[in-house]
XYZ file of C-alpha atoms in Angstrom:
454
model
C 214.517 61.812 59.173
C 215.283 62.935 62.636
C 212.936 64.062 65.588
C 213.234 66.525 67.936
C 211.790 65.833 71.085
C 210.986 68.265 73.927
C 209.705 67.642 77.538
C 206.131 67.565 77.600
C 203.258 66.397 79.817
C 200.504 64.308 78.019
C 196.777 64.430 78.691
C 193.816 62.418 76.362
C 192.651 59.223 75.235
C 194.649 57.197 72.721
C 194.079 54.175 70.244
C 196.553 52.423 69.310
C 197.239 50.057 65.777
C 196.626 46.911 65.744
C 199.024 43.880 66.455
C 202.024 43.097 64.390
C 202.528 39.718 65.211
C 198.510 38.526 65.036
C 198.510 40.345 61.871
C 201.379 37.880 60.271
C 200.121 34.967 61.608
C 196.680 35.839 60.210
C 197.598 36.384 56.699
C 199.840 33.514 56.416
C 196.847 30.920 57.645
C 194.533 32.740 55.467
C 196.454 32.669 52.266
C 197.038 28.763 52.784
C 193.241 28.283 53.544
C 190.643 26.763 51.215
C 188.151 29.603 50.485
C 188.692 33.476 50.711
C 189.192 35.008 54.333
C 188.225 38.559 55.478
C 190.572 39.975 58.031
C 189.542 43.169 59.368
C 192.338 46.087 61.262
C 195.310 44.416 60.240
C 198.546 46.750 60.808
C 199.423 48.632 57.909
C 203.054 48.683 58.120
C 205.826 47.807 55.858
C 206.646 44.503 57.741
C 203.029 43.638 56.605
C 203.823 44.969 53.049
C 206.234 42.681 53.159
C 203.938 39.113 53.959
C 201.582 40.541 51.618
C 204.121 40.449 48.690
C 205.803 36.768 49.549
C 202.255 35.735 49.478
C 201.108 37.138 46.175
C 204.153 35.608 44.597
C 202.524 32.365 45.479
C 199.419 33.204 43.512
C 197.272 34.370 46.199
C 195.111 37.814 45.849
C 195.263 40.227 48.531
C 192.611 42.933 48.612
C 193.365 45.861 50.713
C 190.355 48.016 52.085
C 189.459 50.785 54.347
C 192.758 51.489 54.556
C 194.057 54.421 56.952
C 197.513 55.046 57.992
C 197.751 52.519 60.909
C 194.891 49.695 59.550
C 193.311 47.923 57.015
C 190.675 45.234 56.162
C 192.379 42.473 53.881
C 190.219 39.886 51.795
C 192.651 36.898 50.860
C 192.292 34.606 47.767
C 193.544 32.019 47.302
C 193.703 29.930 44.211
C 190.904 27.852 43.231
C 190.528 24.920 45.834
C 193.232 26.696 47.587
C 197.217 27.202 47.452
C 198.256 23.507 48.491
C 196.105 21.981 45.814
C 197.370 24.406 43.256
C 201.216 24.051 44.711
C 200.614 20.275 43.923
C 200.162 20.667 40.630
C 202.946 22.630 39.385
C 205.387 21.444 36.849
C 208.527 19.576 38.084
C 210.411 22.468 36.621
C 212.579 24.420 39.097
C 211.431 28.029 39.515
C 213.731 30.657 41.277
C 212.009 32.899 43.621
C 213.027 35.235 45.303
C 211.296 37.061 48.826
C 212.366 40.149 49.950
C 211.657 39.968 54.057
C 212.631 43.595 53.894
C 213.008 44.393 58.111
C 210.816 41.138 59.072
C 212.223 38.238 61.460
C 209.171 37.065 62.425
C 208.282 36.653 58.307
C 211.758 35.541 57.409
C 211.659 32.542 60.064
C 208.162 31.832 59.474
C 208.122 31.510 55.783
C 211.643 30.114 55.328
C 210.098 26.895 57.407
C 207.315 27.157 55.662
C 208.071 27.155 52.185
C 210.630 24.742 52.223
C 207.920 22.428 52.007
C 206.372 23.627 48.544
C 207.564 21.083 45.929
C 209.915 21.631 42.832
C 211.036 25.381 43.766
C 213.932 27.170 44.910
C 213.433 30.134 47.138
C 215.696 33.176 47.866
C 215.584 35.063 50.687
C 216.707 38.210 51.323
C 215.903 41.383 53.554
C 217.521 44.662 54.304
C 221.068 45.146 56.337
C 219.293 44.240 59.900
C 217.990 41.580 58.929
C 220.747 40.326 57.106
C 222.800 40.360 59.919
C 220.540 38.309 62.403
C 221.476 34.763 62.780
C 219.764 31.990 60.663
C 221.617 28.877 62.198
C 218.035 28.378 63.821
C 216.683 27.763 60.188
C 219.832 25.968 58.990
C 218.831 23.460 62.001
C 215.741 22.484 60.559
C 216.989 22.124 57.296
C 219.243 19.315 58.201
C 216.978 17.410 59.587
C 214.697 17.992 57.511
C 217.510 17.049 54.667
C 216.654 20.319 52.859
C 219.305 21.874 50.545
C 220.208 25.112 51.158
C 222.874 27.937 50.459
C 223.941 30.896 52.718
C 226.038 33.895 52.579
C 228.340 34.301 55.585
C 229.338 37.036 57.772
C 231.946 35.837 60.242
C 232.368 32.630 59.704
C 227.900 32.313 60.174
C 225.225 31.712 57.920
C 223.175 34.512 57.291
C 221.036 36.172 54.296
C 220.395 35.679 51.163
C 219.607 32.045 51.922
C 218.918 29.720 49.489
C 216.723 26.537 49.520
C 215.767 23.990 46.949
C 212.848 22.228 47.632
C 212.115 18.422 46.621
C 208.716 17.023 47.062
C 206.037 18.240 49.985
C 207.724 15.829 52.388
C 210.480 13.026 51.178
C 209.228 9.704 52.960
C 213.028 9.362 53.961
C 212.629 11.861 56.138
C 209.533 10.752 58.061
C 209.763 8.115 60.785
C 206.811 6.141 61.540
C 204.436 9.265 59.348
C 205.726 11.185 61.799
C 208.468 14.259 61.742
C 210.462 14.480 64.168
C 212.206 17.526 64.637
C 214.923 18.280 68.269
C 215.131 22.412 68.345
C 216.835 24.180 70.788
C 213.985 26.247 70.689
C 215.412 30.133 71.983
C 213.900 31.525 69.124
C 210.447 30.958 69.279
C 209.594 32.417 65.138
C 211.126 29.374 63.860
C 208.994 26.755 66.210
C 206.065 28.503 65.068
C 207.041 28.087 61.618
C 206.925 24.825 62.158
C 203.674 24.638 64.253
C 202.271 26.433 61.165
C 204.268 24.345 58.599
C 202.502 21.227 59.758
C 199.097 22.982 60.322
C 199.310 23.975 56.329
C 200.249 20.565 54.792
C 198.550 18.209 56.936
C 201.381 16.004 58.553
C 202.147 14.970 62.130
C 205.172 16.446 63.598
C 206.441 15.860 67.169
C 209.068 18.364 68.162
C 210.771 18.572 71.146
C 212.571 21.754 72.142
C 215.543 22.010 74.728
C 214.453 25.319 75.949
C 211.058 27.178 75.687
C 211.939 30.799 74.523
C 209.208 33.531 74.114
C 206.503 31.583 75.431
C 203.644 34.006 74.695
C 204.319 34.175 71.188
C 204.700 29.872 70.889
C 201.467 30.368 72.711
C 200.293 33.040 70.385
C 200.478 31.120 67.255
C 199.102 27.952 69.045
C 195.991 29.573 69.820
C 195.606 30.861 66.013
C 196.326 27.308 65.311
C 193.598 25.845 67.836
C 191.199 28.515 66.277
C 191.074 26.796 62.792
C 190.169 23.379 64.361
C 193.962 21.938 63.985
C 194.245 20.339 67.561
C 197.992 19.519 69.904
C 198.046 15.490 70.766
C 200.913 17.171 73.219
C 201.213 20.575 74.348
C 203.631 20.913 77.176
C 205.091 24.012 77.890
C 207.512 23.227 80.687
C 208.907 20.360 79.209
C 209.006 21.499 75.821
C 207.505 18.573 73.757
C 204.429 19.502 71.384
C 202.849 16.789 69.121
C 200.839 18.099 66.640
C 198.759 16.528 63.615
C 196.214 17.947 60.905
C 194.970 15.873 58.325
C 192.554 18.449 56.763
C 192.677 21.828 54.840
C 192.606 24.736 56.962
C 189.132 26.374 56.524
C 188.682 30.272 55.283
C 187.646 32.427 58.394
C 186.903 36.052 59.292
C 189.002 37.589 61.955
C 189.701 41.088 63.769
C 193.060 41.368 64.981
C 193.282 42.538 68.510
C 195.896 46.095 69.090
C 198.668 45.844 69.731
C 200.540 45.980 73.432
C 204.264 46.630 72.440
C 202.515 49.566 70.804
C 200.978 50.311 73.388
C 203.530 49.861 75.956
C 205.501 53.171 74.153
C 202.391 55.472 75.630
C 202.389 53.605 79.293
C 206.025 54.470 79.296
C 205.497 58.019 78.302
C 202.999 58.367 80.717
C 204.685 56.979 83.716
C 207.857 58.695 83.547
C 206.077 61.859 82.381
C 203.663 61.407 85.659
C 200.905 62.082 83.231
C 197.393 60.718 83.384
C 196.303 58.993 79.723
C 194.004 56.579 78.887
C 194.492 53.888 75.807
C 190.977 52.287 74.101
C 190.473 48.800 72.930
C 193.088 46.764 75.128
C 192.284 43.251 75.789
C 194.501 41.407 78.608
C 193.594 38.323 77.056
C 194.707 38.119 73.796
C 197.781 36.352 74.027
C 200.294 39.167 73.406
C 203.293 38.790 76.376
C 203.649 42.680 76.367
C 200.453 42.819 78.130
C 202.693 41.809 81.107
C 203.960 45.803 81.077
C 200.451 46.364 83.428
C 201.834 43.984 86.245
C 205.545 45.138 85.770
C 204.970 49.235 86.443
C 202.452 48.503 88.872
C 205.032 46.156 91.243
C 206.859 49.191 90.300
C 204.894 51.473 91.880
C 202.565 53.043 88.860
C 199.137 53.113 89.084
C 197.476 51.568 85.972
C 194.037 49.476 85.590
C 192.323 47.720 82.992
C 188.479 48.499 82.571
C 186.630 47.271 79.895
C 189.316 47.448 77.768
C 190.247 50.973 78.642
C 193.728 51.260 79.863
C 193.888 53.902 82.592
C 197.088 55.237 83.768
C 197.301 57.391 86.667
C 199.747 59.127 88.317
C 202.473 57.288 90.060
C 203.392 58.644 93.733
C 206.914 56.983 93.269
C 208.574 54.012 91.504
C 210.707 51.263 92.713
C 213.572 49.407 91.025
C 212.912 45.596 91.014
C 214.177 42.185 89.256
C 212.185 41.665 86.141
C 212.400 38.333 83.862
C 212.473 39.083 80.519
C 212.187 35.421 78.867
C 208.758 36.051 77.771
C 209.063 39.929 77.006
C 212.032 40.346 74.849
C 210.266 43.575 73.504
C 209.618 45.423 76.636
C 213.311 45.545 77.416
C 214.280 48.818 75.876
C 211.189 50.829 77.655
C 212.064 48.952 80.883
C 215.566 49.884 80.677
C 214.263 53.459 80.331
C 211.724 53.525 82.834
C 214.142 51.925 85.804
C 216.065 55.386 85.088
C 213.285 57.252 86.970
C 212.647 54.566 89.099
C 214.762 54.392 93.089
C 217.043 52.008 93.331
C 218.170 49.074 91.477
C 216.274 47.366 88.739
C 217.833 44.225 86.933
C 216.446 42.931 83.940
C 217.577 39.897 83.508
C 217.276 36.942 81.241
C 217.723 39.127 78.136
C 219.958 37.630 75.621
C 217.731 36.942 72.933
C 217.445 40.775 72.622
C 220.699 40.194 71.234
C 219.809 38.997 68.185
C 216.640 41.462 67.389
C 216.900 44.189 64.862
C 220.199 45.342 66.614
C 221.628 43.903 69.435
C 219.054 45.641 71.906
C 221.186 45.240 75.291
C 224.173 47.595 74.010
C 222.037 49.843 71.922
C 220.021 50.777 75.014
C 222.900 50.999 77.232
C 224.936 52.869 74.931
C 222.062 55.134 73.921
C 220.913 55.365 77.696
C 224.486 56.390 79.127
C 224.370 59.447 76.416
C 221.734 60.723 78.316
C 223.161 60.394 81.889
C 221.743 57.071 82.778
C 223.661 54.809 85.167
C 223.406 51.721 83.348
C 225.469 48.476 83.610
C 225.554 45.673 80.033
C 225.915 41.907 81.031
C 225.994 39.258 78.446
C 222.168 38.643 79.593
C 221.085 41.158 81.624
C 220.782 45.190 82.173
C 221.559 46.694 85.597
C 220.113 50.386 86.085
C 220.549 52.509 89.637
C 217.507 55.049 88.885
C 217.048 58.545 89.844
C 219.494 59.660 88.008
C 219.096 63.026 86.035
C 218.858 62.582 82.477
C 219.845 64.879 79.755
C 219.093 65.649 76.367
C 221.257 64.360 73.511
C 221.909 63.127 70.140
C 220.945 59.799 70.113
C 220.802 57.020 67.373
C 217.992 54.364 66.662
C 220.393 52.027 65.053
C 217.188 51.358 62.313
C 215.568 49.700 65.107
C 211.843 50.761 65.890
C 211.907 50.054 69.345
C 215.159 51.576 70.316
C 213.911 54.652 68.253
C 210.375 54.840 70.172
C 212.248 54.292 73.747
C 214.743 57.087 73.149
C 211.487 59.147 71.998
C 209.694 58.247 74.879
C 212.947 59.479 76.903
C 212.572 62.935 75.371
C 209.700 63.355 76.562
C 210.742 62.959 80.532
C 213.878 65.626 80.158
C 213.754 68.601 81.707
C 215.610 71.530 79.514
C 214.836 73.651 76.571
C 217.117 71.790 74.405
C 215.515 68.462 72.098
C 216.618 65.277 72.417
C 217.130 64.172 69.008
C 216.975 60.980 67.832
C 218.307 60.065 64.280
C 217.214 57.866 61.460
C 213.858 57.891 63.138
C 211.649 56.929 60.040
C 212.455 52.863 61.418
C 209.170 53.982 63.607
C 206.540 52.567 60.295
C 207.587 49.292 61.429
C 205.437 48.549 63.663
C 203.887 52.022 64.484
C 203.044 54.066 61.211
C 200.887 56.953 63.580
C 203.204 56.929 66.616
C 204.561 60.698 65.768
C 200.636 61.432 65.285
C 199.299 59.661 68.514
C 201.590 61.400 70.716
C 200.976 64.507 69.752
C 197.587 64.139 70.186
C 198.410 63.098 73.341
C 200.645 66.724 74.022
C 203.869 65.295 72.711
C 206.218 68.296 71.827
C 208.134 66.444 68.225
C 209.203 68.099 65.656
C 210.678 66.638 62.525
C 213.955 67.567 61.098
């Protein structure tokens, strides 16, 4: 599918779906608890689809309710006195199978940790051609310590999907030291550390990990705070150093959660409304939540936009004038497509630097917004880890692509949106959008968004 987009002013009040990333989290801790868990607006998306699947092939019932086409409310059961107990008991024979990640990093580093701790089985990964071209050293890292066997395919001369493991017992006492596993990550790619926070949450072992760099923060921090939630407590949590200690020597407990919306989500509608100069305002936002996007607020407003936070109603007003500025982006991988775009409208310079783990996303994210970008007029400079816009430039429709990558494909839509002429921009292969936003097309034009499929 492509979509036509036309320039458009936008006017309303939006809600948004709910988060992605609290959504996985949620229904991987709830399918490993003892007792069944309610979770209510989790994101109905095919990257969800896709946990939900893994999980059942474990045993586990998953009970989708109230479903619409952005949410639903999930009851998870697990096996009688709950997965771990019934993994235990399994025969000693091997069993092959095989999990289809489909588009998911975050699912494919999480479970791949995960499950290589479930005795007597041999697992199979696999996922569609993005994900099978996104590195899996980080995995492959853990393995070997972990003295996991394990088969890849390779792709120039690296490991990468399907991947193969064969699992031994829950944890071979050769590999503990002291009780203890000890695990030395580099740690850029947070999903994998928080495999392993969860890992060791799920099947009750001490692990002290120290990482030689503490990449994506807010999403380490993210699944620390699920973590904390259940009663599964850090002996060490130290963010700047990068050493975590972490012990649970119980069964994780059912629970009953709402999962908060989502801010990359909603970070697509700030956009559209800032470079639009459009007054919108998006419901049920809570700073708090642990979701790094949230950042976006204090980012356009150093920028010059004008956007406040009121009882969890977003409220973007007009913008008398932005400013190009130096933005980290350690902590907001994500945002660095829409900041790209928005620095085009902004004057001056902005530099986003830091970037190079947007490298190794769905698509390389630095050159598929630059390339995209410069098709529409933008003056727009790649570096190994950074992007370097001069703003004010005059943008013009074009054929774009979305390389199958939801965020590229919302950015260039936003981008439509904010060029003056009669002629679409048209971005192709845009159907990549159910990702992580199945009603995006439907919330804009609420909002006054001029898209029309083709």
């Amino acid at each position: 599918m492509n979509l036509n987009i036309f320039a458009s002013r936008l006017t309303g009040t939006a809600e948004i779906p709910p988060s992605k990333s609290h959504s996985i989290r949620a229904i991987i801790l709830a399918s490993f608890a003892v007792g069944n868990s309610i979770i209510h607006n989790v994101l109905n998306s095919k990257d969800i689809n896709s946990v939900i699947n893994a999980m059942k092939l474990l045993g586990v019932k998953l009970i989708q309710k109230n479903c619409t086409d952005s949410s639903f409310t999930l009851e998870v059961i697990p096996p009688k006195n709950g997965l771990i107990t019934n993994l235990s008991k399994s025969d000693s024979a091997e069993k092959i199978i095989t999990v289809d990640a489909g588009n998911s990093g975050s699912m494919l580093y999480f479970l791949a940790v995960i499950f290589c701790f479930i005795p007597n089985k041999t697992f199979v990964f696999t996922g569609d051609a993005s994900l099978s071209a996104r590195p899996i050293q980080p995995i492959i890292e853990v393995y070997k310590q972990l003295g996991i066997r394990y088969e890849t395919n390779n792709s120039n001369n690296k490991p990468c999907l399907p991947l193969t493991i064969f699992t031994g017992d829950y944890i071979n006492k050769k590999q503990l030291d002291n009780s203890c596993l000890k695990l030395n990550m580099d740690g850029i790619f947070s999903q994998v550390v928080s495999g392993v926070f969860l890992a060791t949450s799920i099947f009750g072992f001490k692990t002290h990990i120290k990482l030689a760099q503490v990449g994506e923060m807010p999403y380490l921090k993210m699944t620390c705070n699920w973590v904390e939630e259940l009663n599964i407590k850090f002996k060490t949590k130290n963010f700047n150093d990068g050493i975590f200690e972490l012990e649970n020597k119980s069964s994780i407990k059912s629970f009953r959660k709402t999962i908060p919306s989502d801010w990359s989500s909603a970070s697509f509608l700030i956009a559209a409304s800032v470079i639009t100069n459009s007054q919108i305002n998006i419901k049920n936002l809570n700073y708090n939540d642990g979701q790094g996007d949230a950042e976006i607020i204090r980012i356009l407003n150093r920028m010059g936009a004008n956007i406040k936070l009121e009882d969890n109603l977003l409220i973007i007003k007009n913008a008398i004038k932005l400013k190009g500025i130096t933005i980290d982006c350690a902590e907001i991988p994500d945002l660095v497509p829409l900041l790209a775009l928005i620095a085009c409208f902004a004057d001056g310079k902005t530099e986003l630097i830091n970037a190079q783990i947007c490298r190794f996303k769905e698509c390389d994210r630095l050159s598929a917004t630059c390339n995209e970008l410069k098709k529409l007029g933008a003056s727009i400079t790649e570096k190994p880890s950074c992007i370097r816009i001069h703003g004010r430039k005059t943008l013009k429709p074009a054929c774009v692509e979305s390389y199958s990558d939801h965020r590229i494909a919302m950015m260039l839509a936003v981008a439509g949106l904010a060029i003056k002429s009669d002629e679409p921009l048209v971005v192709k292969n845009f159907e990549c959008f159910n990702i992580s936003f199945p009603n995006f097309i439907s919330t804009m034009k609420k909002l006054g968004a001029n898209f029309i499929r083709s």
